[in-house]
Tab-separated table of C-alpha atoms in Angstrom:
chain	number	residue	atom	x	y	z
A	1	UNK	CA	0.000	0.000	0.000
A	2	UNK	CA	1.799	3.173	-1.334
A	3	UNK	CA	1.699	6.425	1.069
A	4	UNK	CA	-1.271	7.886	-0.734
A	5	UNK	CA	-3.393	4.768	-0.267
A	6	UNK	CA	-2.854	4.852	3.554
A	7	UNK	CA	-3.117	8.429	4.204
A	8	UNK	CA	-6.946	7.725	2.038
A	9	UNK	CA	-7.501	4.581	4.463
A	10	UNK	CA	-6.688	6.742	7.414
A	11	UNK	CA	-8.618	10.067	6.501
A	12	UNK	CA	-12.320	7.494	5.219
A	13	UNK	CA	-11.828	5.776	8.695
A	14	UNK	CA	-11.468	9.094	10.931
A	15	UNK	CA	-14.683	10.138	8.896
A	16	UNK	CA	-16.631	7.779	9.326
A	17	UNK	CA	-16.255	8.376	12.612
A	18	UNK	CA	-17.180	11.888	12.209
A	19	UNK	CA	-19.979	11.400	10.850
A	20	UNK	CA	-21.450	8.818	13.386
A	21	UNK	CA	-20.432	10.619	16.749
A	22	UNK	CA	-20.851	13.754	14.903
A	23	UNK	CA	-24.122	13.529	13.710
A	24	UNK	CA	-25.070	11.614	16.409
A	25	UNK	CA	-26.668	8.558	13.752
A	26	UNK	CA	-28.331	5.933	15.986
A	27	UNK	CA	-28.183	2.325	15.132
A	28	UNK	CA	-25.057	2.779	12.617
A	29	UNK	CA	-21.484	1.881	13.418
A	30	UNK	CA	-18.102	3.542	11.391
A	31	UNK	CA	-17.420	-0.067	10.344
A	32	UNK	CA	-20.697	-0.717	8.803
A	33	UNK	CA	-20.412	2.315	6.398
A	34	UNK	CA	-19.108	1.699	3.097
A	35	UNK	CA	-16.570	4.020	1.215
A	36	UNK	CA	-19.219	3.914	-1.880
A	37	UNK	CA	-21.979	4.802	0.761
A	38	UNK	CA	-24.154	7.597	-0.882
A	39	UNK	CA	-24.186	10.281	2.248
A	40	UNK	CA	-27.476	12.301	1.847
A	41	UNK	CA	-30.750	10.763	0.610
A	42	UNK	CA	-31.540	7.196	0.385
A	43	UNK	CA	-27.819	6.468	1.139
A	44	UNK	CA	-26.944	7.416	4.839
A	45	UNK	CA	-30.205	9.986	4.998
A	46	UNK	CA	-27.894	12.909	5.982
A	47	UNK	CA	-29.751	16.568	5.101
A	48	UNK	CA	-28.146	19.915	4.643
A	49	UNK	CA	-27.797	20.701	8.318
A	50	UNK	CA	-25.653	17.221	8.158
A	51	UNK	CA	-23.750	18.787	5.484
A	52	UNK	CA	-22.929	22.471	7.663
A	53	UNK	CA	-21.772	20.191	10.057
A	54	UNK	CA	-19.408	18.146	7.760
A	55	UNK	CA	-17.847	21.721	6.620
A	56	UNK	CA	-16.965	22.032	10.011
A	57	UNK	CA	-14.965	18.803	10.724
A	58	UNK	CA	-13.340	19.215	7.407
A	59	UNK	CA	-11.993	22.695	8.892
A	60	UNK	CA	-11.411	21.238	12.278
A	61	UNK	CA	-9.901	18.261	11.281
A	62	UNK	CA	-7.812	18.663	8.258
A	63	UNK	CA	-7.890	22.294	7.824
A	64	UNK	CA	-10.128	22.224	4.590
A	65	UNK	CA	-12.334	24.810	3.555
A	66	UNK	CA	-15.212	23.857	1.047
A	67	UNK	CA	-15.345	27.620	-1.339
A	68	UNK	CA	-16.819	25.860	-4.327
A	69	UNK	CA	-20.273	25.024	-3.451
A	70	UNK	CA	-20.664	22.890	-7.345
A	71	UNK	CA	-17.108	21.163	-6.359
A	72	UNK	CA	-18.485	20.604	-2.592
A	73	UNK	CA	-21.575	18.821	-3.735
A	74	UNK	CA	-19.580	16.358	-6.027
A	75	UNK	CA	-17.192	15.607	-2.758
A	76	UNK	CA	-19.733	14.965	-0.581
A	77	UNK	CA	-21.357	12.592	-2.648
A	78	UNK	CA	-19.512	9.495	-0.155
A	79	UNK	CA	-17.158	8.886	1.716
A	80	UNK	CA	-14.673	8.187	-1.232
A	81	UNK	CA	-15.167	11.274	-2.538
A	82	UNK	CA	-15.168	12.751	0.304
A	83	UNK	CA	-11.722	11.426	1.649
A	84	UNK	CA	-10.354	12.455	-1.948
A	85	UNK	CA	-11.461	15.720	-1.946
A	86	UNK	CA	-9.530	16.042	1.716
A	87	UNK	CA	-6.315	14.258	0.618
A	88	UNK	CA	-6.429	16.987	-2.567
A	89	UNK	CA	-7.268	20.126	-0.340
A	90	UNK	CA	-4.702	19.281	2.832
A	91	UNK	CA	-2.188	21.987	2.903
A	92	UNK	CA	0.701	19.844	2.202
């Protein structure tokens, strides 16, 4: 597993947790999520107010801002994208 890989393994895994403390979703555990999860509608059932909140561990977290609002919907589409979208945006 090259260095990219890992640091994409480690970032989905601390965002899954995220999202499940987070949001405070009952009944679902990190592990159970999949990395091709869809986040907001029939997928995980997040809303908007889920997705404020996501803005704000992405800041917290990794020190990413979402600007773009088009580029923020694509990335929060799972939790693939999402983790990509974080791995491109970290100030390196």
């Amino acid at each position: 597993m090259d260095n990219k890989e890992q640091e994409l393994a480690e970032i989905r895994n601390k965002l899954k947790g995220l999202i499940v403390t987070g949001l405070s979703l009952e009944g679902v555990k990190p592990e159970e999520i999949k990395d091709d999860t869809v986040l907001f509608g029939n997928g995980l059932g997040l809303d908007s107010l889920d997705a404020v909140e996501i803005v704000v561990f992405l800041q917290r977290n990794w020190g990413v801002d979402v600007k773009d609002m088009n580029e923020g919907r694509k990335a929060f589409y799972s939790i693939e994208t999402l983790a990509n979208y974080i791995y491109d945006h970290l100030k390196k």
